[in-house]
Amino acid sequence: MSLTDQNSGTTPYTELTLDPQDWDEFRRQAHRMLDESLDFLMHLDQQPAWQDMPHETENYFEERLPQQGQGLSATYEAFKKHILPYTNGNRHPRFFGWVQGNGTPLGMLAEMLATAMNPHMAGFNQAPKLVEAQVIRWLAGVMGFPSSATGVLVTGGTMANVLALAVARNHTAGPDYREKGLQLDERKYVVYGSSETHVWAQKACEFLGLGNAAFRQIAVDDDFRLIVNQLSEQIARDRKSGLVPLCAIGTAGTVNTGAIDPLDALADLCKQEDIWFHVDGAFGAMAAFSPKQKSMLNGMERADSLAFDLHKWGYLPFEVACVLVRDGEHQRAAFESSPSYIAASNRGVIGGGLPFANLGMDLTRNFKALKVWMTFKAEGAEKMGRLIKQNIDQAQWLAAEVEAEPELELLAPAPLNIVCFRYLPKSTVDDTDALNQEILLQLQEKGIAIPSSTILHGKFAIRACFVNHRTKARDVQQLLQAVLDLGRELSAKLN
Ligand SMILES: *Cc1c(COP(=O)(O)O)cnc(C)c1O
C-alpha cells in the first residue's frame, strides 16, 4: 500500500512520526539531559534558594508559536538558560514555604519510566493496574483503613478532597441524586469544618453546587483546633431550621499552624449525628508513617473518607495525592458508569473493566502510581517514617529556639511541623508587621531561605513548614540566624 499526498495527488507521501529520526543522536542528548539533571540535583545547596527572573528571560517567552522546529539541542539549551534556574525554589534545602514537596531523584526516574510506558490508568488488563491497586492497599493499611476501602490516585489534595465530598454528597442525598442532581428536592445541605480549614472546602462547595455559604466555619480554640461543642450546637441549630448536615471535615494538619483537630471526638459526634466524617490529611496524615507520631492522628482511621497528598510530605514529585473511602461501595456508587465504548469484559485488554475510572472523575490518568510504588520498594516505609520524624524534630527545635530568644516570638503552638514566629526588636518599632514582611521578602530575594507567611490573631507571622527531605540542621540554623540578622539590621534602620 502506498499513500499519496492528498494535496498534490501524485507525490509520494512522507510519513511522519514523533519518534527520533536518528536514535543514536537522540540517545546522546537523552544521556546528557539525565546527567545534567543529576548534577543539578547534587549541587542544589550551592545555589540560591530562589532568584528573580531577568528581563531577558521574561522577553524570551514573547516568541510566537514556532512553525518550524528548532531542534532538540537548541530547545534544551533554551530550557537550561531560561527555565531551569527560575523555579519557586521548592527543590532547595532551605525551602520552608507553604506546604510544597521537593521531589526526589528516584521519583524523577520513576516518572521517566512511567512515561516511557505511558499506560492508560483508567484500569485495563495490565500490570500497572496491579501497581496502583497495591499502592492504594498499602496506603490504606498505613492510614488504618479496612480492606473494604477503595481509593484512587489523583493530581492533588484539592481533587482528592473534592472527590470525597462528592461521595459524601451522593451518599447523603440518596440514590436518586445522580439522576436528578440539585433538582432532586428542596433540601439544603451544609458542610462543616473549622475556620482553619484549607480553602479547598469553600471551592468544593461552589464546585459541587452547594454554594460556599453551605460551608460552616466552626470556631477554633487557642491551639487552632475545631471546638467540637460548637460544632454540635451548630448542627442542632441547622437541623432545627430544616438544613441537612452533609459532612463534617476534620483537618489533620492545618495549613496555617499544623494543628490537628480532635479527630476522635469528631468521629464520635459524626457517628452520633449520622453525618459523613471526612478527614483532610493533606500533609498531616503522613505522620501515620512515624510510629512515634501516629497517636496524634487518633480518630483519623474512623473517617468515612480521607484525602492526603504524596507530593507534599510524601516528598514525591508533583502530582500525586490519594483519596480513600472506607466503604468502597459508596465511592463506586458516586462514580461508576459504563457506556458501550468502554464496557468491561472478562477477557482481552479491557478485562476487569476500568476500576479507577469508576472511583473518580478522571478517565485518562497517567501512571503516577509507579513513583509511589518504586519509592516504597526501594526505600521502605520505615525510612519514610524516620524522615517525617526528622522534619517534626526540626520544627520542634526551631520552635524551642524561637521561644528561648528574646528577640523572637512564637505566634502559635507548633504541634507538628509548622512554626509561626516573628522578629520583635529590642527597641519598639512602629510597625512590627511591616518589619517582618520586609525580613521575609529579603530572605527570599537574597536567596537565603524561603519561608512563607500568614496572619495569626491579626499579626503577621513568618511561617516555616518542614516537609523537606533535603533540609539539614544547619539549614534551620541558617534560617534562624538570617531572621535575627535581618531583623537587627532593618530595625536599626527604622529607628
Ligand atoms: C495543600 C493542602 C491542600 C490542597 O492540596 P493540593 O495538593 O495543593 O491540591 C488541602 N488541605 C491542606 C491542609 C493542605 O495543606
Coordinates of C-alpha atoms and ligand atoms in Angstrom, one line a residue:
M1 CA 0.0 0.0 0.0
S2 CA 1.3 3.5 -0.7
L3 CA -0.2 6.7 0.5
T4 CA -0.2 9.7 -1.8
D5 CA -0.3 13.3 -0.7
Q6 CA -3.9 14.5 -0.7
N7 CA -2.9 17.9 -2.0
S8 CA -0.8 17.0 -4.9
G9 CA -2.4 13.7 -5.5
T10 CA 0.8 12.4 -7.1
T11 CA 3.9 13.0 -5.0
P12 CA 4.7 10.1 -2.6
Y13 CA 3.6 10.8 0.9
T14 CA 6.4 11.4 3.5
E15 CA 5.2 9.6 6.6
L16 CA 5.8 11.4 9.8
T17 CA 6.3 10.3 13.4
L18 CA 7.4 12.0 16.6
D19 CA 10.0 9.2 17.3
P20 CA 13.5 10.4 16.7
Q21 CA 14.9 10.2 13.2
D22 CA 18.3 9.5 14.5
W23 CA 18.0 7.3 17.6
D24 CA 21.7 7.4 18.3
E25 CA 21.8 11.1 18.4
F26 CA 18.7 11.2 20.5
R27 CA 20.2 8.8 22.9
R28 CA 23.3 11.0 23.3
Q29 CA 21.0 14.0 24.1
A30 CA 19.0 11.9 26.5
H31 CA 22.0 10.8 28.5
R32 CA 23.2 14.4 28.6
M33 CA 19.9 15.6 30.0
L34 CA 19.9 12.9 32.6
D35 CA 23.4 13.6 33.7
E36 CA 22.9 17.3 33.9
S37 CA 19.7 16.9 35.8
L38 CA 21.5 14.7 38.4
D39 CA 24.5 17.2 38.5
F40 CA 22.0 19.9 39.2
L41 CA 20.2 18.0 42.0
M42 CA 23.6 17.1 43.6
H43 CA 24.6 20.7 44.0
L44 CA 21.3 22.3 45.0
D45 CA 22.7 23.7 48.2
Q46 CA 25.3 25.7 46.3
Q47 CA 22.5 27.6 44.5
P48 CA 20.4 30.5 45.8
A49 CA 17.2 29.2 47.3
W50 CA 15.4 31.5 44.8
Q51 CA 16.3 34.1 42.2
D52 CA 14.1 36.5 40.3
M53 CA 14.0 36.2 36.5
P54 CA 15.9 38.7 34.4
H55 CA 14.0 40.7 31.8
E56 CA 15.8 38.8 29.1
T57 CA 14.0 35.7 30.3
E58 CA 10.6 37.3 30.5
N59 CA 11.1 38.6 27.0
Y60 CA 12.2 35.3 25.7
F61 CA 8.7 33.9 26.3
E62 CA 7.2 36.5 24.0
E63 CA 8.3 34.4 21.0
R64 CA 5.5 33.4 18.7
L65 CA 4.5 29.8 18.1
P66 CA 7.3 28.3 16.1
Q67 CA 6.1 26.9 12.8
Q68 CA 9.4 25.2 12.1
G69 CA 11.1 23.2 14.7
Q70 CA 14.4 24.5 16.1
G71 CA 15.7 21.0 17.1
L72 CA 16.1 19.3 20.4
S73 CA 19.6 20.6 21.1
A74 CA 18.7 24.3 20.8
T75 CA 15.4 23.8 22.7
Y76 CA 17.3 22.1 25.6
E77 CA 19.8 25.0 25.7
A78 CA 16.8 27.4 25.9
F79 CA 15.4 25.3 28.8
K80 CA 18.7 25.4 30.6
K81 CA 19.1 29.2 30.2
H82 CA 15.6 30.4 30.7
I83 CA 13.6 27.8 32.6
L84 CA 15.8 25.6 34.8
P85 CA 17.2 28.3 37.1
Y86 CA 13.9 30.0 37.8
T87 CA 11.5 28.0 39.8
N88 CA 9.7 28.9 43.0
G89 CA 12.6 27.2 44.9
N90 CA 10.8 24.2 46.4
R91 CA 13.6 21.8 45.5
H92 CA 16.1 23.7 47.7
P93 CA 17.2 22.5 51.2
R94 CA 16.2 25.9 52.6
F95 CA 12.7 25.9 51.2
F96 CA 10.2 26.2 54.1
G97 CA 7.4 27.9 52.3
W98 CA 3.7 27.0 52.1
V99 CA 3.4 23.2 52.0
Q100 CA 5.3 22.1 49.0
G101 CA 7.3 18.9 48.5
N102 CA 10.8 18.8 46.9
G103 CA 10.6 15.8 44.6
T104 CA 13.2 13.1 44.7
P105 CA 15.8 11.8 42.2
L106 CA 14.2 8.4 42.4
G107 CA 10.8 9.9 41.7
M108 CA 12.3 11.6 38.7
L109 CA 13.5 8.3 37.3
A110 CA 10.1 6.6 38.1
E111 CA 8.4 9.4 36.2
M112 CA 10.6 8.8 33.2
L113 CA 9.9 5.0 33.3
A114 CA 6.2 5.6 33.7
T115 CA 6.1 8.0 30.8
A116 CA 8.2 5.6 28.7
M117 CA 5.5 3.0 29.3
N118 CA 2.6 5.5 29.1
P119 CA -0.1 3.1 30.2
H120 CA -3.7 4.3 30.4
M121 CA -4.6 4.2 34.0
A122 CA -8.4 4.1 33.9
G123 CA -7.8 0.3 34.6
F124 CA -7.5 -2.3 31.8
N125 CA -5.9 -5.7 32.0
Q126 CA -2.3 -4.7 32.6
A127 CA 0.3 -4.8 35.3
P128 CA 0.2 -1.0 36.0
K129 CA -3.3 -1.5 37.3
L130 CA -2.0 -4.0 39.9
V131 CA 0.7 -1.5 40.9
E132 CA -1.9 1.2 41.7
A133 CA -4.2 -1.2 43.4
Q134 CA -1.3 -2.4 45.6
V135 CA -0.2 1.2 46.4
I136 CA -3.8 2.0 47.5
R137 CA -3.9 -1.1 49.7
W138 CA -0.5 -0.2 51.2
L139 CA -1.6 3.4 51.9
A140 CA -5.0 2.3 53.3
G141 CA -3.1 0.0 55.7
V142 CA -0.9 2.7 57.0
M143 CA -3.8 5.0 57.5
G144 CA -5.7 2.4 59.4
F145 CA -8.5 1.9 56.8
P146 CA -10.1 -1.5 56.4
S147 CA -9.7 -3.8 53.4
S148 CA -13.2 -2.8 52.2
A149 CA -11.8 0.7 51.5
T150 CA -11.3 1.9 47.9
G151 CA -9.2 4.7 46.7
V152 CA -7.6 6.3 43.7
L153 CA -4.6 8.5 43.0
V154 CA -5.3 12.0 41.7
T155 CA -3.5 15.2 40.9
G156 CA -3.5 16.7 44.4
G157 CA -5.1 17.2 47.8
T158 CA -7.7 19.5 46.4
M159 CA -9.1 17.0 44.0
A160 CA -8.8 14.2 46.5
N161 CA -10.9 16.2 49.0
V162 CA -13.4 17.3 46.3
L163 CA -14.0 13.6 45.2
A164 CA -14.5 12.6 48.9
L165 CA -17.0 15.4 49.4
A166 CA -18.9 14.4 46.2
V167 CA -19.1 10.8 47.6
A168 CA -20.5 12.2 50.8
R169 CA -23.0 14.4 48.9
N170 CA -24.3 11.5 46.8
H171 CA -24.5 9.2 49.8
T172 CA -26.3 11.7 51.9
A173 CA -28.7 12.8 49.1
G174 CA -29.5 9.2 48.3
P175 CA -29.7 7.0 45.1
D176 CA -31.7 9.5 43.0
Y177 CA -29.1 12.2 43.3
R178 CA -27.2 11.1 40.2
E179 CA -30.3 11.2 38.1
K180 CA -31.9 14.4 39.4
G181 CA -29.0 16.4 40.8
L182 CA -29.9 19.6 42.5
Q183 CA -33.5 19.3 41.2
L184 CA -33.9 16.3 43.4
D185 CA -35.8 18.1 46.1
E186 CA -35.8 21.2 48.3
R187 CA -33.2 20.0 50.7
K188 CA -30.4 22.5 51.6
Y189 CA -27.2 20.9 52.7
V190 CA -24.5 22.2 55.0
V191 CA -20.8 21.2 55.4
Y192 CA -18.8 21.8 58.5
G193 CA -15.2 22.4 59.2
S194 CA -13.1 24.7 61.4
S195 CA -12.3 28.2 60.5
E196 CA -8.7 26.9 59.8
T197 CA -9.9 24.5 57.1
H198 CA -8.0 24.9 53.8
V199 CA -9.7 26.9 51.1
W200 CA -10.4 23.8 49.1
A201 CA -13.6 23.3 51.2
Q202 CA -15.2 26.5 50.0
K203 CA -14.2 26.0 46.4
A204 CA -15.5 22.4 46.6
C205 CA -18.9 23.6 47.9
E206 CA -19.1 26.0 45.0
F207 CA -18.0 23.4 42.5
L208 CA -20.4 20.8 43.8
G209 CA -23.3 23.1 43.5
L210 CA -23.8 23.6 47.2
G211 CA -22.6 27.2 47.3
N212 CA -19.9 28.4 49.6
A213 CA -22.5 29.7 52.1
A214 CA -23.1 26.0 52.7
F215 CA -19.7 25.7 54.3
R216 CA -20.0 26.5 58.0
Q217 CA -16.8 27.6 59.7
I218 CA -16.7 26.4 63.3
A219 CA -14.5 28.4 65.7
V220 CA -11.1 27.1 66.9
D221 CA -9.5 27.1 70.4
D222 CA -6.2 28.6 71.3
D223 CA -4.4 25.7 69.7
F224 CA -6.3 26.3 66.4
R225 CA -8.3 23.1 66.8
L226 CA -12.0 22.9 66.0
I227 CA -14.2 23.2 69.1
V228 CA -16.4 20.2 69.0
N229 CA -19.1 21.5 71.3
Q230 CA -19.6 24.5 69.0
L231 CA -20.0 22.1 66.0
S232 CA -22.5 20.1 67.9
E233 CA -24.6 23.2 68.8
Q234 CA -24.4 24.4 65.2
I235 CA -25.7 21.1 63.9
A236 CA -28.6 21.3 66.3
R237 CA -29.4 24.8 65.2
D238 CA -29.2 23.9 61.5
R239 CA -31.4 20.8 61.9
K240 CA -33.9 22.9 63.7
S241 CA -34.1 25.3 60.8
G242 CA -34.5 22.5 58.3
L243 CA -31.0 22.2 56.9
V244 CA -29.4 18.8 56.2
P245 CA -25.8 18.2 57.5
L246 CA -23.9 16.6 54.7
C247 CA -20.4 16.2 56.0
A248 CA -18.1 17.3 58.8
I249 CA -14.4 17.9 57.9
G250 CA -11.7 17.3 60.4
T251 CA -8.2 18.5 59.4
A252 CA -5.1 16.5 60.3
G253 CA -2.5 19.3 60.0
T254 CA -3.9 22.7 59.2
V255 CA -2.1 24.7 56.6
N256 CA -1.6 27.7 59.0
T257 CA -0.1 26.0 62.1
G258 CA -0.2 22.3 61.6
A259 CA -3.0 21.9 64.2
I260 CA -4.7 18.5 64.3
D261 CA -8.5 18.7 65.0
P262 CA -9.8 16.4 67.8
L263 CA -10.4 13.7 65.3
D264 CA -11.7 11.0 67.8
A265 CA -14.3 13.4 69.2
L266 CA -15.3 14.4 65.7
A267 CA -15.7 10.7 64.8
D268 CA -17.9 10.2 67.9
L269 CA -20.1 13.2 67.1
C270 CA -20.5 12.2 63.4
K271 CA -21.4 8.7 64.4
Q272 CA -24.0 10.0 66.9
E273 CA -25.4 12.5 64.4
D274 CA -25.1 10.1 61.4
I275 CA -23.0 12.6 59.4
W276 CA -20.3 11.7 56.9
F277 CA -16.9 12.3 58.5
H278 CA -14.2 13.4 56.2
V279 CA -10.6 14.0 57.1
D280 CA -8.3 16.4 55.2
G281 CA -4.9 15.0 55.9
A282 CA -3.2 16.7 53.0
F283 CA 0.2 16.6 54.7
G284 CA -0.6 15.7 58.3
A285 CA -1.9 12.2 57.6
M286 CA 1.7 11.3 56.6
A287 CA 2.6 11.4 60.3
A288 CA 1.0 7.9 60.4
F289 CA 4.2 6.6 58.9
S290 CA 6.1 7.6 62.1
P291 CA 5.4 5.2 65.0
K292 CA 6.2 7.9 67.5
Q293 CA 3.7 10.4 65.9
K294 CA 0.9 8.1 64.8
S295 CA -1.1 8.5 68.0
M296 CA -1.5 12.3 67.3
L297 CA -3.9 11.2 64.5
N298 CA -6.1 9.0 66.6
G299 CA -9.6 9.0 65.1
M300 CA -8.4 9.5 61.6
E301 CA -8.8 5.8 61.0
R302 CA -12.5 6.2 61.8
A303 CA -13.2 8.6 59.0
D304 CA -15.6 7.8 56.2
S305 CA -13.1 9.3 53.8
L306 CA -9.6 10.6 53.9
A307 CA -7.6 12.7 51.5
F308 CA -3.8 13.2 51.5
D309 CA -1.0 14.2 49.3
L310 CA 2.1 12.2 48.5
H311 CA 3.7 15.2 46.7
K312 CA 3.9 17.2 50.0
W313 CA 5.1 15.3 53.0
G314 CA 5.5 12.1 50.9
Y315 CA 8.3 14.0 49.2
L316 CA 7.4 12.7 45.8
P317 CA 7.4 14.8 42.6
F318 CA 4.2 16.6 41.7
E319 CA 1.5 15.5 41.1
V320 CA 0.1 12.7 43.3
A321 CA -2.4 12.5 46.0
C322 CA -4.8 9.8 47.3
V323 CA -8.4 9.7 48.3
L324 CA -9.6 6.8 50.4
V325 CA -13.3 5.9 51.1
R326 CA -13.9 3.5 54.0
D327 CA -16.8 1.7 52.3
G328 CA -15.9 1.3 48.7
E329 CA -19.5 0.8 47.6
H330 CA -20.1 4.5 48.3
Q331 CA -17.3 5.6 46.1
R332 CA -18.4 3.3 43.3
A333 CA -22.0 4.4 43.7
A334 CA -20.9 8.0 43.2
F335 CA -18.8 7.5 40.0
E336 CA -19.5 4.1 38.4
S337 CA -20.7 4.2 34.8
S338 CA -20.3 2.0 31.7
P339 CA -21.0 3.5 28.3
S340 CA -20.8 1.0 25.5
Y341 CA -17.4 2.2 24.2
I342 CA -15.7 1.4 27.4
A343 CA -17.8 -1.6 28.6
A344 CA -16.0 -4.1 30.7
S345 CA -15.4 -7.7 29.6
N346 CA -13.9 -10.7 31.3
R347 CA -11.1 -11.2 28.7
G348 CA -8.9 -9.1 26.5
V349 CA -7.4 -5.7 27.1
I350 CA -10.4 -4.3 28.9
G351 CA -10.8 -7.4 31.0
G352 CA -11.7 -6.4 34.5
G353 CA -13.0 -3.0 33.3
L354 CA -11.9 0.4 34.3
P355 CA -11.9 0.2 38.1
F356 CA -10.1 3.6 38.6
A357 CA -12.4 5.5 36.3
N358 CA -15.3 4.2 38.4
L359 CA -13.8 5.7 41.5
G360 CA -13.5 9.3 40.4
M361 CA -13.9 11.8 37.6
D362 CA -10.8 11.2 35.6
L363 CA -10.9 8.8 32.7
T364 CA -7.4 9.1 31.3
R365 CA -4.8 9.2 34.1
N366 CA -1.0 8.8 34.0
F367 CA 1.0 6.1 35.8
K368 CA 1.6 8.2 38.9
A369 CA 1.4 5.1 41.0
L370 CA 4.8 3.9 39.8
K371 CA 6.8 6.6 41.6
V372 CA 4.9 5.8 44.8
W373 CA 5.5 2.1 44.3
M374 CA 9.2 2.4 43.4
T375 CA 9.8 4.7 46.4
F376 CA 8.3 2.2 48.9
K377 CA 10.0 -0.7 47.3
A378 CA 13.4 0.9 47.1
E379 CA 13.4 3.0 50.4
G380 CA 10.9 1.2 52.6
A381 CA 8.1 2.6 54.7
E382 CA 10.2 2.8 57.8
K383 CA 12.6 5.3 56.3
M384 CA 9.6 7.5 55.3
G385 CA 8.6 7.4 58.9
R386 CA 12.0 8.5 60.0
L387 CA 12.2 11.3 57.5
I388 CA 8.8 12.6 58.7
K389 CA 10.0 12.4 62.3
Q390 CA 13.2 14.3 61.3
N391 CA 11.1 17.1 59.9
I392 CA 9.0 17.2 63.1
D393 CA 12.2 17.3 65.2
Q394 CA 13.5 20.2 63.0
A395 CA 10.3 22.2 63.6
Q396 CA 10.3 21.4 67.3
W397 CA 14.0 22.6 67.5
L398 CA 13.2 25.8 65.7
A399 CA 10.1 26.5 68.0
A400 CA 12.3 25.9 71.1
E401 CA 15.0 28.3 69.8
V402 CA 12.3 30.9 69.0
E403 CA 10.9 30.7 72.5
A404 CA 14.4 30.9 74.1
E405 CA 15.3 34.0 72.0
P406 CA 14.0 37.3 73.5
E407 CA 14.1 39.0 70.0
L408 CA 11.8 36.3 68.6
E409 CA 8.2 35.5 69.4
L410 CA 6.3 32.2 68.7
L411 CA 2.9 33.2 67.4
A412 CA 1.1 29.8 67.6
P413 CA 1.7 26.4 69.2
A414 CA 3.8 24.2 66.9
P415 CA 2.4 20.7 67.5
L416 CA 3.6 19.2 64.2
N417 CA 5.9 20.6 61.5
I418 CA 5.0 24.2 61.2
V419 CA 6.5 27.1 63.1
C420 CA 4.9 30.6 63.0
F421 CA 7.0 33.3 64.6
R422 CA 8.1 36.9 64.2
Y423 CA 11.0 39.2 65.0
L424 CA 10.5 41.5 67.9
P425 CA 13.1 44.3 68.1
K426 CA 14.6 45.3 71.4
S427 CA 13.6 48.9 70.9
T428 CA 10.0 49.2 69.8
V429 CA 9.2 50.0 66.1
D430 CA 6.0 51.4 64.8
D431 CA 5.1 48.6 62.6
T432 CA 6.2 45.1 63.5
D433 CA 4.1 43.6 60.7
A434 CA 5.9 45.7 58.1
L435 CA 9.3 44.9 59.6
N436 CA 8.6 41.2 59.5
Q437 CA 7.2 41.3 56.0
E438 CA 10.4 43.0 54.9
I439 CA 12.5 40.4 56.7
L440 CA 10.6 37.7 54.8
L441 CA 11.0 39.3 51.4
Q442 CA 14.7 39.9 51.9
L443 CA 15.2 36.3 53.0
Q444 CA 13.6 35.3 49.7
E445 CA 15.1 37.9 47.4
K446 CA 18.6 37.3 48.7
G447 CA 18.1 33.6 48.0
I448 CA 18.9 32.8 51.7
A449 CA 15.8 30.7 52.5
I450 CA 12.2 30.6 51.6
P451 CA 9.7 30.6 54.5
S452 CA 6.2 32.0 53.7
S453 CA 3.8 34.0 55.8
T454 CA 0.4 34.0 57.4
I455 CA -1.7 36.2 59.7
L456 CA -2.5 34.8 63.1
H457 CA -4.7 36.8 65.6
G458 CA -4.1 39.8 63.3
K459 CA -0.3 39.5 63.5
F460 CA 2.0 39.0 60.5
A461 CA 3.8 35.7 61.0
I462 CA 6.9 34.3 59.3
R463 CA 5.9 30.7 58.7
A464 CA 8.3 27.8 58.3
C465 CA 6.9 24.5 57.2
F466 CA 9.0 21.3 57.3
V467 CA 8.2 18.8 54.6
N468 CA 11.6 18.9 53.0
H469 CA 13.8 15.8 52.9
R470 CA 16.8 17.9 52.0
T471 CA 16.8 20.2 55.0
K472 CA 19.6 19.6 57.5
A473 CA 20.1 21.1 60.9
R474 CA 22.5 23.7 59.6
D475 CA 19.8 24.9 57.2
V476 CA 17.4 25.6 60.1
Q477 CA 20.2 27.3 61.9
Q478 CA 20.9 29.5 58.9
L479 CA 17.2 30.5 58.7
L480 CA 17.1 31.4 62.4
Q481 CA 20.3 33.4 62.2
A482 CA 19.3 35.2 59.0
V483 CA 16.0 36.3 60.6
L484 CA 17.9 37.7 63.6
D485 CA 20.5 39.4 61.4
L486 CA 17.9 41.0 59.1
G487 CA 15.7 41.9 62.0
R488 CA 18.5 43.8 63.7
E489 CA 19.7 45.5 60.6
L490 CA 16.3 46.6 59.4
S491 CA 15.0 47.7 62.8
A492 CA 18.2 49.8 63.3
K493 CA 17.5 51.5 60.0
L494 CA 13.9 52.2 61.0
N495 CA 15.0 53.9 64.2
Ligands
LIG1 C1 -2.1 21.7 50.4 C2 -3.3 21.5 51.1 C3 -4.5 21.1 50.4 C4 -4.6 21.2 48.9 O1 -3.7 20.2 48.3 P1 -3.1 20.4 46.9 O2 -2.3 19.2 46.7 O3 -2.3 21.6 46.9 O4 -4.3 20.5 45.9 C5 -5.6 20.9 51.2 N1 -5.6 20.9 52.5 C6 -4.5 21.2 53.2 C7 -4.5 21.1 54.7 C8 -3.3 21.5 52.5 O5 -2.2 21.7 53.2

